[in-house]
Short mmCIF file of C-alpha atoms and ligand atoms in Angstrom, two decimals:
data_model
loop_
_atom_site.label_atom_id
_atom_site.label_comp_id
_atom_site.label_asym_id
_atom_site.label_seq_id
_atom_site.Cartn_x
_atom_site.Cartn_y
_atom_site.Cartn_z
CA MET A 246 80.02 48.77 81.91
CA THR A 247 76.52 49.44 82.93
CA LEU A 248 75.38 50.11 86.73
CA ASN A 249 74.25 46.84 88.54
CA ILE A 250 73.21 48.05 91.79
CA ASP A 251 70.93 46.53 94.26
CA ASN A 252 69.72 49.88 95.43
CA PRO A 253 68.88 52.11 92.78
CA ALA A 254 67.98 55.19 95.02
CA LEU A 255 72.22 55.51 95.32
CA LEU A 256 72.10 56.53 91.60
CA CYS A 257 71.33 60.57 91.91
CA SER A 258 70.53 62.72 89.27
CA GLN A 259 69.88 65.91 91.51
CA SER A 260 71.88 68.11 94.04
CA LEU A 261 71.01 68.32 97.23
CA ILE A 262 70.58 71.51 99.29
CA ASN A 263 68.44 72.12 102.06
CA GLY A 264 67.56 68.43 102.21
CA GLU A 265 66.33 68.74 99.11
CA TRP A 266 67.16 67.13 95.92
CA ARG A 267 67.04 69.85 93.41
CA HIS A 268 68.22 70.42 89.75
CA ALA A 269 70.64 73.62 89.21
CA ALA A 270 68.96 77.08 89.45
CA ASP A 271 68.84 77.59 85.52
CA GLY A 272 68.18 73.67 84.71
CA ARG A 273 71.72 73.31 83.05
CA ARG A 274 72.37 69.34 82.79
CA LEU A 275 76.28 67.91 83.14
CA ALA A 276 76.61 64.76 81.41
CA VAL A 277 78.96 61.62 83.62
CA THR A 278 80.87 59.18 81.19
CA ASN A 279 82.97 56.59 81.70
CA PRO A 280 86.10 57.16 81.43
CA ALA A 281 86.67 53.32 80.11
CA SER A 282 84.25 53.56 76.94
CA GLY A 283 82.97 57.34 77.04
CA GLU A 284 79.33 55.83 77.41
CA LEU A 285 77.13 58.18 79.32
CA ILE A 286 75.98 57.19 82.74
CA ALA A 287 74.10 59.90 83.70
CA GLU A 288 73.24 63.69 83.88
CA VAL A 289 73.41 66.05 86.94
CA PRO A 290 72.90 69.56 87.72
CA ASP A 291 75.31 72.07 86.61
CA CYS A 292 74.51 74.19 89.94
CA THR A 293 75.06 77.47 89.49
CA PRO A 294 76.61 80.52 92.02
CA GLN A 295 72.58 81.30 93.16
CA ASP A 296 72.40 77.11 94.28
CA ALA A 297 76.23 78.08 95.91
CA GLN A 298 74.09 81.13 98.06
CA ALA A 299 70.97 78.43 98.56
CA ALA A 300 73.37 75.79 99.87
CA VAL A 301 75.09 78.58 102.61
CA ASP A 302 71.80 79.92 103.74
CA ALA A 303 70.54 76.02 104.45
CA ALA A 304 74.20 74.90 106.25
CA GLN A 305 74.09 78.42 108.44
CA LYS A 306 70.47 77.21 109.61
CA ALA A 307 71.21 73.64 110.16
CA PHE A 308 74.24 75.17 111.82
CA ALA A 309 72.91 77.31 114.41
CA VAL A 310 70.88 74.48 115.49
CA PHE A 311 73.35 71.23 115.08
CA ARG A 312 76.12 73.11 117.08
CA HIS A 313 73.81 73.08 120.40
CA GLY A 314 73.55 69.13 120.11
CA VAL A 315 76.09 66.71 122.32
CA ALA A 316 79.24 65.00 121.05
CA LYS A 317 77.54 61.53 121.92
CA GLU A 318 74.46 62.10 119.40
CA ARG A 319 77.11 63.34 116.03
CA ALA A 320 78.86 60.19 116.73
CA ALA A 321 75.79 58.44 116.72
CA LEU A 322 74.68 60.12 113.44
CA LEU A 323 78.41 59.25 112.25
CA LYS A 324 78.14 55.29 113.16
CA ARG A 325 74.84 54.99 111.43
CA TRP A 326 76.27 56.55 108.07
CA HIS A 327 79.48 54.11 108.34
CA GLY A 328 76.65 51.46 108.92
CA LEU A 329 74.88 52.19 105.86
CA VAL A 330 78.27 53.19 103.61
CA MET A 331 79.42 49.57 104.83
CA ALA A 332 75.99 47.90 103.64
CA ASN A 333 76.16 49.28 100.26
CA GLN A 334 79.80 49.10 99.79
CA GLU A 335 79.04 46.79 96.70
CA ASP A 336 76.93 49.32 95.09
CA LEU A 337 79.33 52.45 96.20
CA ALA A 338 82.11 50.55 94.52
CA ARG A 339 80.30 50.16 91.43
CA LEU A 340 79.24 53.52 91.30
CA MET A 341 82.81 54.52 91.59
CA SER A 342 84.44 52.45 89.06
CA LEU A 343 81.58 53.33 86.73
CA GLU A 344 82.45 57.30 86.80
CA GLN A 345 86.33 56.74 87.81
CA GLY A 346 87.00 53.79 85.87
CA LYS A 347 89.34 52.05 88.93
CA PRO A 348 89.17 48.57 89.21
CA LEU A 349 86.41 47.10 91.45
CA ALA A 350 88.84 45.92 93.87
CA GLU A 351 90.01 48.83 94.53
CA SER A 352 86.98 50.87 94.73
CA ARG A 353 86.11 48.10 97.67
CA THR A 354 89.14 49.06 99.33
CA GLU A 355 88.26 52.68 98.73
CA VAL A 356 84.72 52.89 100.23
CA ALA A 357 86.25 50.57 103.12
CA TYR A 358 89.20 52.88 103.43
CA GLY A 359 86.70 56.10 103.43
CA ALA A 360 84.09 54.24 106.04
CA SER A 361 86.87 54.18 108.28
CA TYR A 362 87.36 57.80 109.03
CA ILE A 363 83.80 58.12 109.33
CA GLU A 364 84.04 55.45 111.96
CA TRP A 365 86.80 57.16 113.69
CA PHE A 366 85.48 60.51 113.68
CA ALA A 367 82.35 58.68 115.32
CA GLU A 368 84.81 57.79 117.94
CA GLU A 369 86.64 61.26 118.18
CA ALA A 370 83.95 63.23 118.36
CA LYS A 371 82.91 62.39 122.23
CA ARG A 372 87.02 62.95 122.48
CA ALA A 373 87.12 66.88 121.87
CA ASP A 374 88.19 67.43 125.43
CA GLY A 375 89.11 70.81 126.81
CA ASP A 376 91.28 71.85 129.50
CA ILE A 377 91.60 73.58 132.76
CA ILE A 378 94.64 75.82 133.33
CA PRO A 379 95.84 76.21 136.95
CA GLN A 380 95.44 79.56 137.81
CA GLN A 381 97.49 82.17 138.90
CA SER A 382 95.37 83.63 142.14
CA GLN A 383 92.30 82.09 143.79
CA ASN A 384 89.93 84.39 142.98
CA HIS A 385 89.84 83.21 138.64
CA ARG A 386 89.77 80.18 136.92
CA LEU A 387 91.07 79.64 133.20
CA LEU A 388 89.40 77.08 131.29
CA VAL A 389 89.55 76.07 127.63
CA ILE A 390 86.64 74.61 125.43
CA ARG A 391 86.57 73.47 121.84
CA GLN A 392 84.03 74.64 119.50
CA PRO A 393 82.63 74.32 116.02
CA VAL A 394 84.38 76.37 113.25
CA GLY A 395 80.36 76.96 111.73
CA VAL A 396 79.69 76.14 107.94
CA VAL A 397 82.69 74.34 106.06
CA ALA A 398 82.98 74.27 102.14
CA ALA A 399 84.68 70.69 101.26
CA ILE A 400 86.05 71.20 97.47
CA THR A 401 87.08 67.39 96.34
CA PRO A 402 89.38 65.68 93.34
CA TRP A 403 88.03 63.00 91.23
CA ASN A 404 90.94 60.26 92.11
CA PHE A 405 88.90 59.23 95.59
CA PRO A 406 85.42 60.18 94.94
CA MET A 407 85.15 58.92 98.21
CA ALA A 408 87.32 58.81 100.34
CA MET A 409 88.09 62.55 100.28
CA LEU A 410 84.48 63.16 100.80
CA ALA A 411 84.08 60.65 103.87
CA ARG A 412 87.71 62.73 105.43
CA LYS A 413 86.01 65.84 105.37
CA ILE A 414 82.75 65.82 106.15
CA ALA A 415 83.07 62.91 108.83
CA PRO A 416 85.67 65.37 111.04
CA ALA A 417 82.98 68.42 110.21
CA ILE A 418 80.10 66.60 111.58
CA ALA A 419 81.85 64.93 114.66
CA ALA A 420 83.24 68.80 115.30
CA GLY A 421 79.53 69.84 115.21
CA CYS A 422 79.81 71.92 111.48
CA ALA A 423 77.84 72.17 108.48
CA VAL A 424 79.10 71.05 104.93
CA VAL A 425 78.80 72.58 101.80
CA CYS A 426 80.04 70.25 99.25
CA LYS A 427 81.46 70.50 95.52
CA PRO A 428 82.55 66.89 94.12
CA ALA A 429 84.80 66.54 90.92
CA GLU A 430 83.45 67.33 87.17
CA ASP A 431 84.15 63.44 86.68
CA THR A 432 82.68 61.84 89.54
CA PRO A 433 79.89 63.37 91.28
CA LEU A 434 77.82 60.24 91.23
CA THR A 435 79.55 59.08 94.37
CA ALA A 436 79.13 62.11 96.25
CA LEU A 437 75.93 62.40 95.76
CA ALA A 438 75.52 58.34 96.72
CA MET A 439 77.02 59.65 99.76
CA ALA A 440 75.22 62.29 100.47
CA LYS A 441 72.11 60.34 99.92
CA LEU A 442 73.46 57.60 102.54
CA LEU A 443 74.12 60.41 105.21
CA GLN A 444 70.18 61.90 104.93
CA GLN A 445 69.18 58.16 105.43
CA ALA A 446 71.31 58.19 108.53
CA GLY A 447 69.03 60.96 109.90
CA ALA A 448 71.07 64.22 108.94
CA PRO A 449 68.87 67.06 109.74
CA ALA A 450 68.04 69.61 106.20
CA GLY A 451 71.13 71.42 105.14
CA LEU A 452 73.51 69.44 107.33
CA ILE A 453 75.07 68.22 104.28
CA ASN A 454 74.45 69.66 100.86
CA VAL A 455 76.26 68.31 97.79
CA LEU A 456 76.34 70.92 94.44
CA THR A 457 77.58 69.16 91.16
CA THR A 458 79.10 71.17 88.78
CA SER A 459 81.04 71.84 85.68
CA ARG A 460 84.50 72.57 85.65
CA GLU A 461 83.69 75.62 83.89
CA ARG A 462 81.53 76.35 86.52
CA ALA A 463 83.59 75.27 89.51
CA GLY A 464 85.35 78.85 89.75
CA PRO A 465 82.13 80.89 90.36
CA LEU A 466 80.69 78.73 92.26
CA ALA A 467 83.22 78.34 94.76
CA ASP A 468 84.16 82.08 94.39
CA VAL A 469 80.11 82.74 96.55
CA TRP A 470 81.65 80.67 99.46
CA LEU A 471 84.83 82.50 99.15
CA ALA A 472 83.85 85.45 99.69
CA ASP A 473 80.54 84.77 101.98
CA ALA A 474 82.08 85.28 105.35
CA ARG A 475 79.73 82.51 107.34
CA VAL A 476 81.74 80.30 105.51
CA ARG A 477 84.02 79.54 107.87
CA LYS A 478 86.27 77.40 106.66
CA ILE A 479 87.61 75.73 103.49
CA SER A 480 88.35 71.97 103.34
CA PHE A 481 90.18 71.28 99.82
CA THR A 482 91.89 68.34 98.13
CA GLY A 483 93.28 68.94 94.62
CA SER A 484 95.80 70.99 92.78
CA THR A 485 98.42 73.07 94.09
CA ALA A 486 97.13 76.12 91.63
CA VAL A 487 93.69 75.77 92.66
CA GLY A 488 94.90 75.56 96.48
CA LYS A 489 96.98 78.97 96.13
CA HIS A 490 93.81 80.20 94.61
CA LEU A 491 91.79 79.65 97.34
CA ALA A 492 94.25 80.49 100.12
CA ARG A 493 94.14 83.96 98.00
CA GLU A 494 90.77 84.77 97.58
CA SER A 495 89.72 83.51 101.14
CA ALA A 496 91.96 86.47 102.95
CA GLY A 497 89.04 88.83 102.64
CA THR A 498 87.10 86.81 105.05
CA LEU A 499 89.91 84.98 107.01
CA LYS A 500 88.69 81.55 106.49
CA ARG A 501 90.50 78.61 108.24
CA LEU A 502 92.03 76.34 105.77
CA SER A 503 93.04 73.05 105.03
CA LEU A 504 94.93 72.37 101.76
CA GLU A 505 95.76 68.63 100.38
CA LEU A 506 97.55 69.85 97.38
CA GLY A 507 99.58 68.07 94.94
CA GLY A 508 102.57 66.23 95.64
CA ASN A 509 106.32 65.01 94.23
CA ALA A 510 107.33 61.53 96.00
CA PRO A 511 110.77 60.22 95.90
CA PHE A 512 111.09 56.85 96.42
CA ILE A 513 114.56 56.03 97.53
CA VAL A 514 116.23 52.38 97.68
CA PHE A 515 119.15 52.30 99.25
CA ASP A 516 122.04 49.43 98.48
CA ASP A 517 121.58 47.64 101.75
CA ALA A 518 117.72 47.72 100.90
CA ASP A 519 115.56 44.57 100.48
CA ILE A 520 115.41 44.41 96.70
CA ASP A 521 112.65 42.34 96.53
CA ALA A 522 110.80 43.90 99.57
CA ALA A 523 111.43 47.48 97.61
CA VAL A 524 109.96 46.40 94.33
CA ALA A 525 106.84 45.49 96.11
CA GLY A 526 106.67 47.98 98.05
CA LEU A 527 106.76 50.62 94.97
CA MET A 528 104.51 48.37 92.81
CA VAL A 529 102.12 49.07 95.90
CA ALA A 530 102.54 52.51 96.16
CA LYS A 531 102.58 53.50 92.43
CA PHE A 532 100.09 51.69 90.35
CA ARG A 533 96.99 52.33 93.04
CA ASN A 534 94.62 54.27 90.75
CA ALA A 535 96.93 54.00 87.66
CA GLY A 536 99.34 55.89 88.93
CA GLN A 537 96.75 58.88 89.78
CA THR A 538 97.39 59.28 93.39
CA CYS A 539 98.36 62.57 94.75
CA ILE A 540 101.04 60.35 97.35
CA CYS A 541 102.05 57.83 94.93
CA PRO A 542 105.76 57.83 93.92
CA ASN A 543 107.09 60.33 91.03
CA ARG A 544 110.94 59.76 91.32
CA VAL A 545 112.47 56.97 92.04
CA TYR A 546 116.02 57.11 93.29
CA VAL A 547 118.25 53.91 93.06
CA GLN A 548 121.91 53.61 94.55
CA GLN A 549 124.44 52.89 91.95
CA ALA A 550 125.13 49.50 93.16
CA VAL A 551 121.65 47.72 92.70
CA TYR A 552 120.51 50.13 90.18
CA GLU A 553 120.19 48.09 87.36
CA ARG A 554 119.29 44.66 89.03
CA PHE A 555 116.58 46.66 90.51
CA ILE A 556 115.39 48.76 87.49
CA GLY A 557 115.37 44.43 85.68
CA LYS A 558 112.98 42.85 88.56
CA LEU A 559 110.51 46.18 88.48
CA ALA A 560 110.39 46.09 84.94
CA GLU A 561 109.10 42.27 84.99
CA LYS A 562 106.31 43.17 87.42
CA VAL A 563 105.27 46.33 85.50
CA GLY A 564 105.29 44.43 82.38
CA SER A 565 102.71 41.88 83.79
CA LEU A 566 100.31 43.89 84.99
CA THR A 567 96.95 43.76 83.37
CA ILE A 568 95.16 46.66 82.02
CA GLY A 569 91.36 46.97 81.06
CA PRO A 570 88.12 47.90 82.63
CA ALA A 571 86.74 47.90 86.02
CA ALA A 572 83.85 46.01 84.63
CA GLY A 573 86.46 42.59 83.50
CA GLY A 574 86.80 42.31 87.17
CA ARG A 575 90.31 40.71 86.41
CA ALA A 576 92.30 44.43 85.63
CA GLU A 577 95.06 45.76 87.90
CA ILE A 578 95.15 48.84 86.08
CA GLY A 579 92.06 51.07 84.85
CA PRO A 580 92.08 53.87 82.64
CA LEU A 581 93.12 57.44 82.95
CA ILE A 582 90.77 59.41 84.23
CA ASN A 583 90.18 61.29 80.45
CA ALA A 584 91.91 62.31 77.41
CA ARG A 585 93.85 65.40 78.70
CA ALA A 586 95.33 62.83 81.09
CA VAL A 587 96.61 60.63 78.46
CA GLU A 588 98.28 63.40 76.59
CA LYS A 589 99.55 64.74 79.94
CA VAL A 590 101.61 61.12 80.47
CA GLU A 591 102.42 61.14 76.71
CA GLN A 592 103.86 64.66 76.52
CA HIS A 593 105.98 63.65 80.27
CA LEU A 594 107.15 60.53 78.20
CA LYS A 595 108.13 62.53 75.20
CA ASP A 596 109.96 65.23 76.88
CA ALA A 597 112.45 62.30 79.20
CA LEU A 598 112.82 60.15 76.30
CA GLU A 599 114.04 63.06 73.80
CA GLN A 600 116.63 64.55 76.59
CA GLY A 601 118.04 60.72 76.87
CA ALA A 602 115.94 58.66 79.19
CA ARG A 603 116.11 55.14 78.45
CA LEU A 604 112.34 53.33 77.96
CA VAL A 605 112.56 49.77 79.73
CA VAL A 606 109.20 48.74 79.54
CA GLY A 607 105.69 50.02 77.90
CA GLY A 608 105.65 54.04 77.20
CA GLN A 609 102.39 54.08 74.55
CA ARG A 610 98.71 53.88 74.92
CA HIS A 611 97.11 50.68 75.54
CA ALA A 612 94.02 49.56 73.10
CA CYS A 613 91.84 47.57 74.94
CA PRO A 614 89.69 45.28 73.01
CA ASP A 615 86.58 45.56 75.47
CA ALA A 616 86.67 49.69 75.54
CA PRO A 617 88.19 50.77 72.45
CA ASN A 618 87.62 54.15 73.20
CA GLY A 619 88.90 54.34 76.84
CA HIS A 620 91.64 56.46 78.02
CA PHE A 621 94.20 53.38 78.72
CA PHE A 622 98.30 53.82 79.09
CA THR A 623 100.71 51.04 79.08
CA PRO A 624 102.64 50.56 82.56
CA THR A 625 105.87 52.18 82.19
CA VAL A 626 108.96 52.12 83.03
CA VAL A 627 111.86 54.81 81.97
CA ALA A 628 115.38 54.96 83.30
CA ASP A 629 118.16 57.38 83.63
CA VAL A 630 115.80 60.22 84.03
CA THR A 631 117.55 63.56 85.34
CA ALA A 632 116.35 66.23 87.65
CA ALA A 633 115.61 68.55 84.52
CA MET A 634 112.81 66.15 82.87
CA ARG A 635 109.16 67.44 83.65
CA MET A 636 108.73 64.01 84.80
CA SER A 637 111.22 65.00 87.83
CA CYS A 638 109.22 68.09 88.46
CA GLU A 639 105.56 68.17 87.70
CA GLU A 640 103.26 65.18 89.04
CA THR A 641 102.80 62.78 85.93
CA PHE A 642 99.42 61.46 87.29
CA GLY A 643 99.73 57.86 85.15
CA PRO A 644 101.72 54.82 85.54
CA VAL A 645 104.61 55.76 84.50
CA VAL A 646 107.94 54.92 87.32
CA PRO A 647 110.81 57.22 86.17
CA VAL A 648 113.94 56.16 87.73
CA THR A 649 117.19 57.96 88.31
CA SER A 650 120.53 56.39 90.01
CA PHE A 651 123.20 58.10 92.77
CA ALA A 652 125.70 57.86 94.59
CA THR A 653 125.42 58.85 98.25
CA GLU A 654 122.89 59.54 101.23
CA ALA A 655 123.64 62.81 100.89
CA GLU A 656 123.03 63.30 97.38
CA VAL A 657 119.86 61.39 97.11
CA VAL A 658 118.62 63.52 100.22
CA GLU A 659 118.91 66.83 98.54
CA MET A 660 117.31 65.36 95.30
CA ALA A 661 114.53 63.87 97.14
CA ASN A 662 114.13 67.75 98.89
CA ALA A 663 114.77 69.67 95.31
CA THR A 664 111.16 69.99 94.71
CA PRO A 665 108.48 72.95 95.44
CA PHE A 666 106.14 69.54 97.23
CA GLY A 667 106.28 68.23 100.30
CA LEU A 668 103.84 65.53 100.48
CA ALA A 669 104.60 61.70 100.80
CA ALA A 670 108.56 60.04 100.82
CA TYR A 671 109.32 56.76 100.83
CA PHE A 672 112.83 54.86 101.00
CA TYR A 673 113.74 51.27 101.40
CA SER A 674 117.32 50.66 103.83
CA ARG A 675 118.25 47.92 106.65
CA ASP A 676 120.68 50.38 108.28
CA ILE A 677 119.25 51.32 111.46
CA ASP A 678 121.16 54.80 111.55
CA ARG A 679 120.20 55.68 107.85
CA ILE A 680 116.32 55.02 108.29
CA TRP A 681 116.66 57.71 111.26
CA GLU A 682 118.72 60.00 109.84
CA VAL A 683 116.97 59.88 106.36
CA ALA A 684 113.51 60.14 107.55
CA GLU A 685 114.25 63.15 109.62
CA ALA A 686 115.90 65.17 107.04
CA ILE A 687 113.28 64.49 103.92
CA GLU A 688 110.75 67.28 103.40
CA ALA A 689 107.79 65.53 103.73
CA GLY A 690 104.42 65.50 105.72
CA MET A 691 104.42 61.77 105.52
CA VAL A 692 107.53 59.17 105.47
CA ALA A 693 107.41 55.39 104.77
CA VAL A 694 110.31 53.38 105.89
CA ASN A 695 110.24 49.77 104.25
CA ASP A 696 106.77 50.52 103.23
CA GLY A 697 104.67 51.22 100.08
CA ALA A 698 101.77 52.02 102.02
CA LEU A 699 101.10 54.97 104.26
CA SER A 700 97.33 56.09 104.75
CA THR A 701 95.58 55.00 107.68
CA GLU A 702 92.59 56.73 109.21
CA ILE A 703 94.85 56.26 112.66
CA ALA A 704 97.37 58.56 111.01
CA PRO A 705 97.68 62.07 110.27
CA PHE A 706 97.59 62.19 106.51
CA GLY A 707 99.07 65.92 104.62
CA GLY A 708 101.69 67.19 103.37
CA ILE A 709 104.32 70.86 103.88
CA LYS A 710 105.56 73.11 101.47
CA ASP A 711 103.32 73.56 98.15
CA SER A 712 101.88 70.10 98.93
CA GLY A 713 99.59 72.14 101.73
CA TYR A 714 98.81 72.57 105.01
CA GLY A 715 96.11 70.66 107.93
CA ARG A 716 96.29 67.43 108.41
CA GLU A 717 93.13 64.46 107.58
CA GLY A 718 92.67 61.67 110.33
CA SER A 719 94.33 60.82 113.69
CA ARG A 720 93.72 63.01 117.07
CA TYR A 721 94.82 65.86 114.75
CA GLY A 722 92.27 65.69 112.28
CA LEU A 723 89.03 67.17 114.63
CA ASP A 724 90.91 69.95 114.97
CA GLU A 725 90.64 71.19 111.76
CA TYR A 726 87.27 71.97 112.32
CA MET A 727 87.45 73.44 115.62
CA ASN A 728 87.98 76.63 117.39
CA ILE A 729 89.89 77.20 120.27
CA LYS A 730 88.19 79.73 123.30
CA TYR A 731 89.24 80.31 126.40
CA ILE A 732 87.10 81.00 129.05
CA ARG A 733 87.95 83.01 132.22
CA HIS A 734 85.54 83.02 135.21
CA GLY A 735 86.58 85.68 137.56
CA SER A 736 85.78 88.04 140.96
CA LEU A 737 85.56 84.26 142.72
CA ALA A 738 85.46 84.49 146.36
CA ARG A 739 86.66 81.91 148.62
CA ARG A 740 83.98 81.09 151.81
CA LEU A 741 84.98 77.83 152.64
CA PRO A 742 87.24 77.98 155.89
CA GLY A 743 91.07 77.23 156.03
P1 LIG V 223 91.51 70.61 90.82
O1 LIG V 223 91.94 70.43 89.37
O2 LIG V 223 92.68 71.40 91.58
O3 LIG V 223 90.51 70.13 90.95
C1 LIG V 223 90.03 69.71 92.53
C2 LIG V 223 88.61 70.39 93.35
O4 LIG V 223 88.80 71.59 92.69
C3 LIG V 223 87.31 69.85 91.59
O5 LIG V 223 86.47 69.41 92.77
C4 LIG V 223 87.57 70.72 91.14
O6 LIG V 223 86.12 71.24 89.86
C5 LIG V 223 87.60 72.23 91.82
N1 LIG V 223 88.01 73.08 91.26
C6 LIG V 223 88.84 73.89 90.07
N2 LIG V 223 88.86 74.94 89.50
C7 LIG V 223 88.26 75.58 90.96
C8 LIG V 223 88.15 76.90 91.05
N3 LIG V 223 88.55 77.94 90.73
N4 LIG V 223 87.91 77.29 92.52
C9 LIG V 223 87.19 75.85 93.31
N5 LIG V 223 87.40 74.67 92.71
C10 LIG V 223 87.99 74.49 91.63
O7 LIG V 223 92.75 69.07 91.05
P2 LIG V 223 92.44 67.73 90.28
O8 LIG V 223 93.23 67.59 88.86
O9 LIG V 223 90.91 66.98 90.02
O10 LIG V 223 93.07 66.09 91.00
C11 LIG V 223 94.43 66.16 91.07
C12 LIG V 223 95.15 67.14 91.98
O11 LIG V 223 94.59 66.28 93.23
C13 LIG V 223 96.88 66.46 91.77
O12 LIG V 223 97.56 67.35 92.08
C14 LIG V 223 97.01 65.42 92.97
O13 LIG V 223 98.35 65.10 93.66
C15 LIG V 223 95.66 66.42 94.16
N6 LIG V 223 95.27 65.44 95.33
C16 LIG V 223 95.63 65.61 96.74
C17 LIG V 223 95.33 64.71 97.52
C18 LIG V 223 96.03 64.67 98.95
O14 LIG V 223 95.16 64.76 99.59
N7 LIG V 223 96.94 66.17 99.07
C19 LIG V 223 94.74 63.79 97.31
C20 LIG V 223 94.37 63.77 96.11
C21 LIG V 223 94.62 64.52 94.89
P3 LIG V 223 86.12 70.20 88.51
O15 LIG V 223 86.45 69.08 88.76
O16 LIG V 223 84.78 71.01 88.55
O17 LIG V 223 87.36 71.27 87.91
#
């Protein structure tokens, strides 16, 4: 797939620091390749700790001014950005599909989804209300105001290169913060294009800084932000291991943290469920982005009475998915992000089959005639999976559905909760008592009942346990970027009679 976009200015090959497009301090470059073909798309700077420092200097300078602006101006900036993002939806989608691999239709949806957060926080900016607390005597008044936390470091993963960035930058700006941002090594181009549009929308120099780096330099670059006391908040989406590292290393400067980490979502089908609806819901939840989403079901539990029927219907749907590069336009399943991702899927599958799991459909790499060097894997269903298998304990992050049978409600709730993770969970049932009981008993930040889709800008997105803390989107999302300040106004005298 060659890059065919109407607005060539969106293909940026430099990082944005202090309103200037720059090379890395030492000039080193990083190759960005198409996961469907292995072809080189572009080169971007492989930024250094020195660049990270320059970005914080710029952000702090911008913050010193921006923090004094009014909410209406911040809302207007975000609305202009939202307008530009949607006006460039097709180009952004093409750029994203090229570097990330997901089908074009999914990229278009992601751009609209990410933009919905920008629009939402443009509106929320104006609702960062404070409080007046009833005083305990007449000679004082108590007020609460909300203020921006300061410079925010946003670190994002490759699986949703546009939406994860928008979900962080939009609330930060709505709150009055400045941002230093590091996108994933595999998908820097979408982030740079988003920054270009924010600049066009009128963001002042230094308000948004985007630094691209290789995996090798990600740690040293982020270490600068972790150690710098001027960075008051880290908003991270990625693996639990890196999230814990950030939490540990930012303790020295006690930064605020939002950690959107890994998941291991259960998907439960009770015997009273509408089986066709459950299969349809699972297809939506599981196969978006070829199974490379943090909230996609990683463990499917089906009650014994409907177990084989469910597997039969599921296998039929999974077997008919079309696989191919985004360029084809018809593919439902694109390539995995890189060779390591395919190897991980293979290892999980091998481990399960060696321990007695049953392969129902799929199970091997997919050789795509249009893209012989692509990292494709055939959509797969494995039955009779047990808790001891790797695919039950770790995120497989690929198009594989492991299915396990269960007998009772109590048993499946215990199985669902037997994981250190707690991001998303799904279940299908038509029993109203069961619905409430199970929804409340499941240990997860988000639960979908009789639905395969969870994510929306108007609801709080986030996890518990090893899936992290903090919420993105919704009326709760802005709080992550604001400090609460209590102001006590004392020594007041009453002058009016009565
Ligand atoms: P990752 O390895 O943790 O990478 C995420 C980001 O952190 C990337 O930008 C990465 O840069 C950077 N990074 C790596 N090492 C770092 C370090 N020492 N210090 C600071 N930053 C560092 O995760 P991933 O494998 O790319 O992404 C998949 C994971 O993200 C999965 O576990 C998935 O569940 C999770 N995820 C969670 C959510 C959610 O909302 N909860 C959403 C999407 C994804 P490089 O790319 O350069 O290594």
